[in-house]
CSV table of C-alpha atoms in Angstrom, one decimal:
chain,number,residue,atom,x,y,z
I,11,MET,CA,-256.4,-5.7,23.9
I,12,SER,CA,-254.6,-6.7,20.7
I,13,ARG,CA,-254.7,-4.3,17.8
I,14,ILE,CA,-256.0,-5.5,14.5
I,15,PRO,CA,-253.2,-5.1,11.9
I,16,VAL,CA,-254.0,-2.6,9.1
I,17,SER,CA,-253.3,-3.9,5.7
I,18,ARG,CA,-251.1,-1.7,3.5
I,19,PRO,CA,-252.2,-0.5,0.1
I,20,THR,CA,-250.6,-2.4,-2.9
I,21,ILE,CA,-248.9,-0.7,-5.8
I,22,CYS,CA,-248.2,-2.6,-9.0
I,23,ILE,CA,-245.1,-1.4,-10.8
I,24,ILE,CA,-244.8,-2.4,-14.5
I,25,SER,CA,-241.6,-1.9,-16.5
I,26,PHE,CA,-240.6,-3.8,-19.6
I,27,SER,CA,-236.9,-3.5,-18.8
I,28,PRO,CA,-234.3,-5.5,-16.9
I,29,ILE,CA,-235.3,-4.4,-13.4
I,30,ALA,CA,-232.0,-5.3,-11.7
I,31,ARG,CA,-230.2,-2.7,-14.0
I,32,ASP,CA,-233.0,-0.1,-14.2
I,33,ALA,CA,-231.9,2.6,-11.7
I,34,ARG,CA,-235.1,4.7,-12.0
I,35,VAL,CA,-237.4,1.7,-11.3
I,36,LEU,CA,-235.2,0.5,-8.5
I,37,ARG,CA,-235.6,3.9,-6.8
I,38,GLN,CA,-239.3,3.6,-7.2
I,39,ILE,CA,-239.2,0.3,-5.3
I,40,GLN,CA,-236.8,1.6,-2.7
I,41,TYR,CA,-239.0,4.6,-1.8
I,42,LEU,CA,-242.4,3.0,-2.1
I,43,ALA,CA,-241.7,-0.3,-0.2
I,44,PRO,CA,-241.6,1.3,3.3
I,45,GLN,CA,-245.2,2.4,2.9
I,46,TYR,CA,-246.8,0.0,0.4
I,47,ASP,CA,-246.8,-3.6,-0.6
I,48,LEU,CA,-245.4,-3.9,-4.2
I,49,ILE,CA,-246.0,-6.1,-7.1
I,50,VAL,CA,-243.1,-5.6,-9.6
I,51,LEU,CA,-243.3,-7.0,-13.2
I,52,GLY,CA,-240.3,-6.8,-15.5
I,53,TYR,CA,-237.5,-8.7,-17.1
I,54,GLY,CA,-235.2,-11.0,-15.2
I,55,ALA,CA,-234.7,-12.0,-11.6
I,56,PRO,CA,-234.8,-9.4,-8.8
I,57,PRO,CA,-231.6,-7.8,-7.5
I,58,GLU,CA,-230.0,-9.5,-4.5
I,59,ARG,CA,-231.1,-6.7,-2.2
I,60,TRP,CA,-234.8,-7.4,-2.7
I,61,LYS,CA,-234.9,-11.2,-3.2
I,62,ASN,CA,-236.1,-12.0,0.3
I,63,ASP,CA,-238.1,-8.9,1.1
I,64,THR,CA,-241.7,-9.8,1.9
I,65,ARG,CA,-242.9,-6.4,0.9
I,66,VAL,CA,-242.2,-7.0,-2.8
I,67,ARG,CA,-243.7,-9.7,-5.0
I,68,TRP,CA,-241.6,-10.2,-8.2
I,69,LEU,CA,-243.1,-11.4,-11.5
I,70,SER,CA,-240.8,-12.0,-14.5
I,71,VAL,CA,-241.7,-11.9,-18.2
I,72,ASP,CA,-239.5,-12.9,-21.1
I,73,PRO,CA,-238.1,-10.0,-23.3
I,74,PRO,CA,-239.5,-10.1,-26.9
I,75,ARG,CA,-237.4,-11.7,-29.6
I,76,TRP,CA,-237.0,-9.8,-32.9
I,77,TYR,CA,-238.7,-12.4,-35.0
I,78,GLU,CA,-241.9,-12.5,-32.8
I,79,MET,CA,-243.1,-9.1,-34.2
I,80,GLN,CA,-242.3,-9.6,-37.9
I,81,HIS,CA,-245.7,-11.2,-38.7
I,82,ILE,CA,-247.7,-8.5,-37.1
I,83,LYS,CA,-246.0,-5.4,-38.6
I,84,VAL,CA,-248.7,-5.3,-41.2
I,85,LEU,CA,-251.1,-4.3,-38.4
I,86,LEU,CA,-249.1,-1.1,-37.8
I,87,ILE,CA,-249.3,-0.2,-41.5
I,88,THR,CA,-253.0,-0.9,-41.6
I,89,GLY,CA,-253.5,1.2,-38.5
I,90,LYS,CA,-251.9,4.2,-40.1
I,91,ILE,CA,-254.4,4.0,-42.9
I,92,TRP,CA,-257.7,2.9,-41.3
I,93,LYS,CA,-259.2,2.5,-37.8
I,94,PRO,CA,-256.1,2.6,-35.5
I,95,SER,CA,-258.2,1.8,-32.5
I,96,ILE,CA,-258.7,-1.7,-33.9
I,97,TRP,CA,-255.3,-2.4,-35.6
I,98,TYR,CA,-253.0,-0.8,-33.1
I,99,GLU,CA,-254.8,-2.5,-30.2
I,100,LEU,CA,-254.6,-5.8,-32.0
I,101,TRP,CA,-250.8,-5.3,-32.6
I,102,TYR,CA,-250.2,-4.6,-28.9
I,103,TRP,CA,-252.2,-7.5,-27.5
I,104,LEU,CA,-251.0,-10.1,-30.1
I,105,GLN,CA,-247.5,-9.7,-28.7
I,106,ARG,CA,-246.6,-12.6,-26.4
I,107,LEU,CA,-244.9,-10.2,-24.0
I,108,HIS,CA,-248.1,-8.1,-23.3
I,109,ALA,CA,-250.4,-11.2,-23.2
I,110,GLN,CA,-248.0,-12.9,-20.8
I,111,ALA,CA,-247.8,-9.9,-18.6
I,112,PHE,CA,-251.6,-9.6,-18.4
I,113,ALA,CA,-252.0,-13.3,-17.6
I,114,CYS,CA,-249.5,-12.9,-14.7
I,115,LEU,CA,-251.3,-9.9,-13.2
I,116,LYS,CA,-255.0,-10.3,-14.0
I,117,HIS,CA,-255.9,-12.5,-11.0
I,118,LEU,CA,-254.0,-10.3,-8.6
I,119,HIS,CA,-255.1,-6.9,-7.2
I,120,ALA,CA,-253.4,-3.6,-6.6
I,121,ASP,CA,-254.7,-0.3,-5.3
I,122,LEU,CA,-252.6,1.8,-7.7
I,123,VAL,CA,-250.8,0.9,-11.0
I,124,TYR,CA,-247.5,2.5,-11.8
I,125,ALA,CA,-246.7,2.1,-15.5
I,126,ASN,CA,-243.1,2.8,-16.7
I,127,ASP,CA,-242.9,4.1,-20.3
I,128,TRP,CA,-245.4,4.0,-23.1
I,129,GLN,CA,-245.1,0.3,-23.6
I,130,ALA,CA,-246.6,-0.4,-20.2
I,131,LEU,CA,-249.4,2.1,-20.7
I,132,PRO,CA,-252.1,0.0,-22.4
I,133,LEU,CA,-251.5,-2.8,-20.0
I,134,GLY,CA,-251.5,-0.4,-17.1
I,135,TRP,CA,-254.7,1.2,-18.2
I,136,ARG,CA,-256.4,-2.2,-18.6
I,137,LEU,CA,-255.4,-3.3,-15.1
I,138,ALA,CA,-256.3,0.0,-13.5
I,139,ALA,CA,-259.8,-0.3,-15.0
I,140,ARG,CA,-260.1,-3.9,-13.9
I,141,TRP,CA,-259.0,-3.1,-10.4
I,142,ASN,CA,-260.7,0.3,-10.2
I,143,ALA,CA,-257.4,1.8,-9.3
I,144,PRO,CA,-255.6,5.1,-10.2
I,145,LEU,CA,-252.8,5.0,-12.8
I,146,ILE,CA,-249.5,6.7,-12.7
I,147,LEU,CA,-247.6,6.9,-16.0
I,148,ASP,CA,-243.8,7.5,-15.8
I,149,LEU,CA,-242.9,8.3,-19.4
I,150,HIS,CA,-239.2,8.7,-18.7
I,151,GLU,CA,-238.2,10.4,-22.0
I,152,TYR,CA,-240.2,11.8,-24.9
I,153,ALA,CA,-241.7,8.6,-26.2
I,154,PRO,CA,-242.8,9.7,-29.8
I,155,LEU,CA,-239.2,10.7,-30.7
I,156,GLU,CA,-237.3,8.0,-28.8
I,157,TRP,CA,-235.5,6.7,-31.9
I,158,GLU,CA,-236.5,9.3,-34.4
I,159,GLU,CA,-233.3,8.9,-36.4
I,160,GLN,CA,-234.3,5.4,-37.4
I,161,TRP,CA,-236.7,5.2,-40.3
I,162,LYS,CA,-238.3,2.0,-39.0
I,163,TRP,CA,-239.2,3.8,-35.8
I,164,ARG,CA,-240.7,6.7,-37.6
I,165,LEU,CA,-242.7,4.4,-40.0
I,166,PHE,CA,-243.9,1.8,-37.6
I,167,ILE,CA,-243.6,2.8,-33.9
I,168,ALA,CA,-244.0,6.6,-33.7
I,169,PRO,CA,-247.6,6.6,-34.9
I,170,VAL,CA,-248.7,3.8,-32.5
I,171,THR,CA,-246.9,5.6,-29.7
I,172,ASN,CA,-248.8,8.8,-30.4
I,173,TYR,CA,-252.1,6.8,-30.6
I,174,PHE,CA,-251.6,5.2,-27.2
I,175,LEU,CA,-250.6,8.5,-25.5
I,176,ARG,CA,-253.7,10.3,-26.9
I,177,ARG,CA,-256.0,7.4,-26.0
I,178,TYR,CA,-254.7,6.4,-22.5
I,179,ALA,CA,-252.5,9.0,-21.0
I,180,VAL,CA,-255.5,11.2,-20.4
I,181,HIS,CA,-256.7,8.5,-17.9
I,182,ALA,CA,-253.6,8.7,-15.8
I,183,GLY,CA,-254.0,10.3,-12.4
I,184,ALA,CA,-250.4,11.6,-12.8
I,185,THR,CA,-247.6,11.6,-15.4
I,186,LEU,CA,-243.9,11.9,-14.9
I,187,THR,CA,-240.8,12.6,-17.0
I,188,VAL,CA,-237.1,13.1,-16.5
I,189,ALA,CA,-236.4,16.7,-17.7
I,190,PRO,CA,-238.3,20.1,-17.8
I,191,GLU,CA,-238.0,20.5,-21.5
I,192,ILE,CA,-239.6,17.1,-22.1
I,193,ALA,CA,-242.5,18.0,-19.7
I,194,HIS,CA,-243.2,21.2,-21.7
I,195,ARG,CA,-243.1,19.2,-25.0
I,196,TYR,CA,-245.8,16.8,-23.6
I,197,ARG,CA,-248.0,19.7,-22.6
I,198,GLU,CA,-247.6,21.4,-26.0
I,199,VAL,CA,-248.4,18.3,-28.0
I,200,PHE,CA,-250.6,16.1,-25.8
I,201,GLY,CA,-252.1,18.6,-23.3
I,202,PHE,CA,-250.8,17.1,-20.1
I,203,LEU,CA,-247.9,18.4,-18.0
I,204,PRO,CA,-245.8,15.7,-16.3
I,205,THR,CA,-244.1,16.2,-13.0
I,206,VAL,CA,-240.3,16.3,-13.5
I,207,VAL,CA,-238.5,13.6,-11.4
I,208,LEU,CA,-234.7,13.9,-12.1
I,209,ASN,CA,-232.7,10.7,-12.3
I,210,ALA,CA,-230.6,11.4,-9.2
I,211,PRO,CA,-229.1,8.7,-7.0
I,212,GLU,CA,-228.9,8.6,-3.2
I,213,TYR,CA,-226.7,11.3,-1.6
I,214,LEU,CA,-223.5,9.8,-0.3
I,215,ALA,CA,-220.7,11.3,1.8
I,216,ILE,CA,-217.8,10.8,-0.6
I,217,ASP,CA,-214.2,11.2,0.6
I,218,ASP,CA,-212.5,14.0,-1.4
I,219,HIS,CA,-209.2,13.4,-3.1
I,220,ALA,CA,-206.6,15.6,-4.7
I,221,VAL,CA,-206.2,15.5,-8.5
I,222,ASP,CA,-202.8,14.1,-9.6
I,223,PRO,CA,-201.4,16.6,-12.1
I,224,GLN,CA,-199.6,13.8,-13.8
I,225,THR,CA,-202.6,11.5,-14.2
I,226,VAL,CA,-206.1,13.0,-14.6
I,227,ARG,CA,-208.6,10.1,-14.7
I,228,LEU,CA,-211.8,10.3,-16.7
I,229,ILE,CA,-214.7,7.8,-16.4
I,230,HIS,CA,-217.7,6.9,-18.6
I,231,HIS,CA,-220.2,4.4,-17.5
I,232,GLY,CA,-223.5,3.1,-18.9
I,233,SER,CA,-225.0,1.1,-21.7
I,234,ALA,CA,-222.8,0.0,-24.7
I,235,ILE,CA,-225.1,1.3,-27.5
I,236,ARG,CA,-223.6,1.6,-31.0
I,237,GLY,CA,-225.7,4.6,-31.8
I,238,ARG,CA,-224.0,6.6,-29.1
I,239,THR,CA,-220.7,6.4,-30.9
I,240,LEU,CA,-218.6,5.9,-27.8
I,241,GLU,CA,-215.5,5.8,-30.1
I,242,LEU,CA,-215.6,9.6,-30.0
I,243,MET,CA,-214.3,9.5,-26.4
I,244,ILE,CA,-211.5,7.2,-27.3
I,245,ASP,CA,-210.5,9.5,-30.2
I,246,THR,CA,-210.6,12.4,-27.8
I,247,ILE,CA,-208.2,10.7,-25.4
I,248,ARG,CA,-205.8,10.0,-28.3
I,249,LEU,CA,-205.6,13.7,-28.9
I,250,CYS,CA,-205.4,14.8,-25.3
I,251,ASP,CA,-202.3,15.5,-23.2
I,252,ARG,CA,-200.6,12.4,-21.9
I,253,ARG,CA,-201.8,13.2,-18.4
I,254,TYR,CA,-205.3,12.1,-19.3
I,255,ARG,CA,-206.6,8.5,-19.0
I,256,LEU,CA,-210.0,7.2,-19.7
I,257,SER,CA,-211.9,4.2,-18.2
I,258,PHE,CA,-215.2,2.7,-19.4
I,259,MET,CA,-217.6,0.7,-17.2
I,260,LEU,CA,-220.2,-0.6,-19.7
I,261,VAL,CA,-223.1,-3.0,-19.8
I,262,GLY,CA,-225.1,-4.4,-22.7
I,263,ASP,CA,-223.8,-5.2,-26.2
I,264,ARG,CA,-220.9,-7.5,-25.6
I,265,ASP,CA,-219.8,-7.4,-29.3
I,266,TYR,CA,-219.7,-3.6,-29.2
I,267,ILE,CA,-217.7,-3.6,-26.0
I,268,GLN,CA,-215.2,-6.0,-27.6
I,269,HIS,CA,-215.0,-3.7,-30.6
I,270,LEU,CA,-214.3,-0.7,-28.3
I,271,HIS,CA,-211.5,-2.8,-26.6
I,272,ALA,CA,-209.9,-3.4,-29.9
I,273,TYR,CA,-210.4,0.2,-31.1
I,274,ALA,CA,-208.8,1.6,-28.0
I,275,ASP,CA,-205.8,-0.7,-28.2
I,276,ARG,CA,-205.3,0.5,-31.8
I,277,VAL,CA,-205.7,4.2,-31.5
I,278,ALA,CA,-204.9,5.0,-27.9
I,279,PRO,CA,-202.8,2.1,-26.6
I,280,GLY,CA,-202.3,2.1,-22.8
I,281,ARG,CA,-204.6,5.1,-22.2
I,282,VAL,CA,-208.0,3.4,-22.1
I,283,SER,CA,-209.1,0.7,-19.6
I,284,PHE,CA,-212.4,-1.2,-19.1
I,285,LEU,CA,-213.9,-2.0,-15.7
I,286,GLU,CA,-216.3,-4.7,-14.7
I,287,PRO,CA,-219.8,-3.2,-14.3
I,288,VAL,CA,-221.4,-3.0,-10.8
I,289,ALA,CA,-225.1,-2.8,-9.7
I,290,PRO,CA,-226.7,0.6,-10.1
I,291,ASN,CA,-226.7,1.4,-6.4
I,292,GLN,CA,-222.9,0.8,-6.3
I,293,VAL,CA,-222.0,3.0,-9.3
I,294,VAL,CA,-221.4,6.2,-7.4
I,295,ARG,CA,-218.9,4.7,-4.9
I,296,GLN,CA,-217.2,2.8,-7.8
I,297,ILE,CA,-216.5,5.9,-9.8
I,298,ALA,CA,-215.7,8.3,-6.9
I,299,PRO,CA,-211.9,7.8,-7.1
I,300,TYR,CA,-211.9,9.4,-10.6
I,301,ASP,CA,-211.6,13.1,-11.4
I,302,ILE,CA,-213.9,13.8,-14.4
I,303,GLY,CA,-217.1,12.2,-15.6
I,304,PHE,CA,-217.1,12.1,-19.4
I,305,TYR,CA,-220.0,11.9,-21.8
I,306,LEU,CA,-220.3,12.9,-25.5
I,307,LEU,CA,-223.9,12.3,-26.5
I,308,GLN,CA,-224.6,13.7,-30.0
I,309,PRO,CA,-228.1,15.1,-30.4
I,310,THR,CA,-229.1,12.5,-33.0
I,311,ASN,CA,-232.7,12.7,-31.7
I,312,TYR,CA,-234.8,14.9,-29.6
I,313,ASN,CA,-234.3,13.0,-26.4
I,314,ASN,CA,-230.5,13.0,-26.8
I,315,SER,CA,-230.7,16.7,-27.2
I,316,VAL,CA,-232.5,17.5,-24.0
I,317,ALA,CA,-231.3,14.5,-21.9
I,318,LEU,CA,-230.4,14.8,-18.3
I,319,PRO,CA,-229.4,11.1,-17.9
I,320,ASN,CA,-228.6,8.9,-14.9
I,321,LYS,CA,-224.9,9.1,-15.5
I,322,MET,CA,-224.9,12.9,-15.2
I,323,PHE,CA,-226.2,12.7,-11.7
I,324,ASP,CA,-224.0,9.8,-10.9
I,325,PHE,CA,-221.0,11.9,-11.8
I,326,ILE,CA,-222.2,14.7,-9.6
I,327,HIS,CA,-222.9,12.5,-6.6
I,328,ALA,CA,-219.5,10.9,-7.0
I,329,GLY,CA,-217.9,14.3,-6.7
I,330,LEU,CA,-216.5,14.4,-10.3
I,331,ALA,CA,-216.1,17.4,-12.5
I,332,VAL,CA,-218.1,16.9,-15.8
I,333,CYS,CA,-217.0,17.1,-19.4
I,334,VAL,CA,-219.8,17.0,-22.0
I,335,GLY,CA,-220.4,18.0,-25.6
I,336,PRO,CA,-222.8,20.7,-26.6
I,337,SER,CA,-226.0,18.6,-26.0
I,338,PRO,CA,-228.4,21.4,-24.9
I,339,GLY,CA,-229.8,19.6,-21.9
I,340,MET,CA,-226.6,18.6,-20.2
I,341,ALA,CA,-224.7,21.7,-21.4
I,342,SER,CA,-227.3,23.9,-19.7
I,343,PHE,CA,-227.1,22.0,-16.5
I,344,VAL,CA,-223.3,22.1,-16.4
I,345,ARG,CA,-223.2,25.8,-17.0
I,346,GLU,CA,-225.9,26.5,-14.4
I,347,TRP,CA,-224.1,24.7,-11.7
I,348,GLN,CA,-220.6,25.6,-13.0
I,349,CYS,CA,-219.6,22.0,-12.4
I,350,GLY,CA,-217.7,21.2,-15.5
I,351,VAL,CA,-216.8,22.1,-19.1
I,352,VAL,CA,-218.8,22.1,-22.3
I,353,ALA,CA,-216.9,21.4,-25.5
I,354,PRO,CA,-217.8,23.7,-28.4
I,355,SER,CA,-218.5,20.7,-30.7
I,356,PHE,CA,-218.4,16.9,-30.7
I,357,ASP,CA,-215.2,16.8,-32.8
I,358,PRO,CA,-212.6,14.9,-30.8
I,359,ALA,CA,-210.0,17.6,-31.5
I,360,ALA,CA,-212.3,20.3,-30.1
I,361,VAL,CA,-213.1,18.2,-27.0
I,362,ALA,CA,-209.4,17.4,-26.5
I,363,SER,CA,-208.5,21.1,-26.7
I,364,THR,CA,-211.1,21.9,-24.1
I,365,LEU,CA,-209.6,19.3,-21.7
I,366,ASN,CA,-206.0,20.3,-22.5
I,367,ARG,CA,-206.7,23.9,-21.4
I,368,LEU,CA,-207.9,22.8,-17.9
I,369,GLU,CA,-205.7,23.6,-14.9
I,370,ILE,CA,-205.8,21.3,-11.9
I,371,GLU,CA,-207.2,24.2,-9.8
I,372,GLU,CA,-210.1,24.5,-12.2
I,373,ILE,CA,-210.9,20.8,-11.9
I,374,GLN,CA,-210.8,21.0,-8.1
I,375,ALA,CA,-213.2,24.0,-8.2
I,376,MET,CA,-215.6,22.1,-10.5
I,377,ARG,CA,-215.5,19.2,-8.1
I,378,ARG,CA,-216.4,21.5,-5.2
I,379,ALA,CA,-219.4,22.8,-7.3
I,380,VAL,CA,-220.7,19.4,-8.0
I,381,ARG,CA,-220.9,18.7,-4.2
I,382,VAL,CA,-223.2,21.7,-3.9
I,383,ALA,CA,-225.4,20.3,-6.7
I,384,ALA,CA,-225.5,16.8,-5.1
I,385,ALA,CA,-226.7,18.2,-1.8
I,386,ARG,CA,-229.6,20.0,-3.6
I,387,ILE,CA,-230.6,17.2,-6.1
I,388,SER,CA,-230.7,13.7,-4.8
I,389,ALA,CA,-233.0,10.6,-4.8
I,390,SER,CA,-234.6,11.8,-1.5
I,391,THR,CA,-235.6,15.2,-3.0
I,392,GLU,CA,-236.8,13.7,-6.3
I,393,MET,CA,-238.5,10.5,-5.1
I,394,ALA,CA,-240.4,12.5,-2.5
I,395,LYS,CA,-242.5,13.8,-5.4
I,396,VAL,CA,-243.3,10.2,-6.4
I,397,VAL,CA,-244.3,9.2,-2.8
I,398,GLU,CA,-246.5,12.3,-2.5
I,399,LEU,CA,-248.2,11.6,-5.8
I,400,CYS,CA,-249.0,8.0,-4.8
I,401,SER,CA,-250.3,9.1,-1.4
I,402,ARG,CA,-252.5,11.7,-2.9
I,403,LEU,CA,-254.0,9.4,-5.6
I,404,LEU,CA,-254.6,6.6,-3.1
I,405,GLN,CA,-256.3,9.0,-0.7
I,406,ARG,CA,-258.5,10.3,-3.5
I,407,ALA,CA,-259.4,6.8,-4.6
């Protein structure tokens, strides 16, 4: 007697980001696809790995252009003064991006909606209500202070972010974030406590290598964002012992990357190189031959202060010692696991002095410590929380 196939629940994942480069969202897809059919909406084409996978249906929307929002900024100002429930909602749904996303999804159906970040929250709530489905909200970082150092963000976006969180986050069956400090901040301000899911990659068995005393290789990878002042790392190498070399592997702002090329050639000739970027799931293997993962992230806003970013865990899983500035989140992690050094300030001379004092045996000891951390914190341990939340919400529904 033939068995009747049991249909799998469907989860709709929404992320207004380039999905092929969004490591956190790619992990969501990887760990949910074995159990669920997925609808994924975001920017751009799917990564090669998922193009022909029948378990995932891809929907692409166009990123917003800067000029598309200029004529509706007045709605944000009006919403600060009078009836935000009218003007903020109007501002959101008048944007082509959100209207296009809703048009793509409204005639489909999912059993659970997984909204990434606050921008996906109103759309996610609307679809969840339409489909009578539970909603998971992955807030990533602390949304109200994402770009607090910019006056335009404080004036226009922070108030609307607070409004959407207070109106819709209470309807989420579960919320997530990337660091314990951020979870506590959400509870204090908004009254809900997100589950912490660290941005850790897959555990890989990485071949060890000895550190060459004559050439200690540092690596920094990630987005080329001017506000992160990546020049600080180049200035540091200029002041370091000649044994230190730095490599960048950057994506994003091509003009800024070219500027960094020229700046490195001028202030630290022959000591800084630039690598071609690779897909997120290839980063760990690509950087494993290096010795130290390097990141100077000045705490220019709250999220930078408490950040536990993707690259920190990429360094750890690649078996690299870690060198960071005194950003409280990363500094606390490095000290807890004894897997690197924390410079006393972001001044390049202070960072260079910290590196110059390192003996090869200390670097090797730090690299042994990161392997202990990698075995304890990986995508399998962190994403198990996501799979369990989805299962619990679907069973309850």
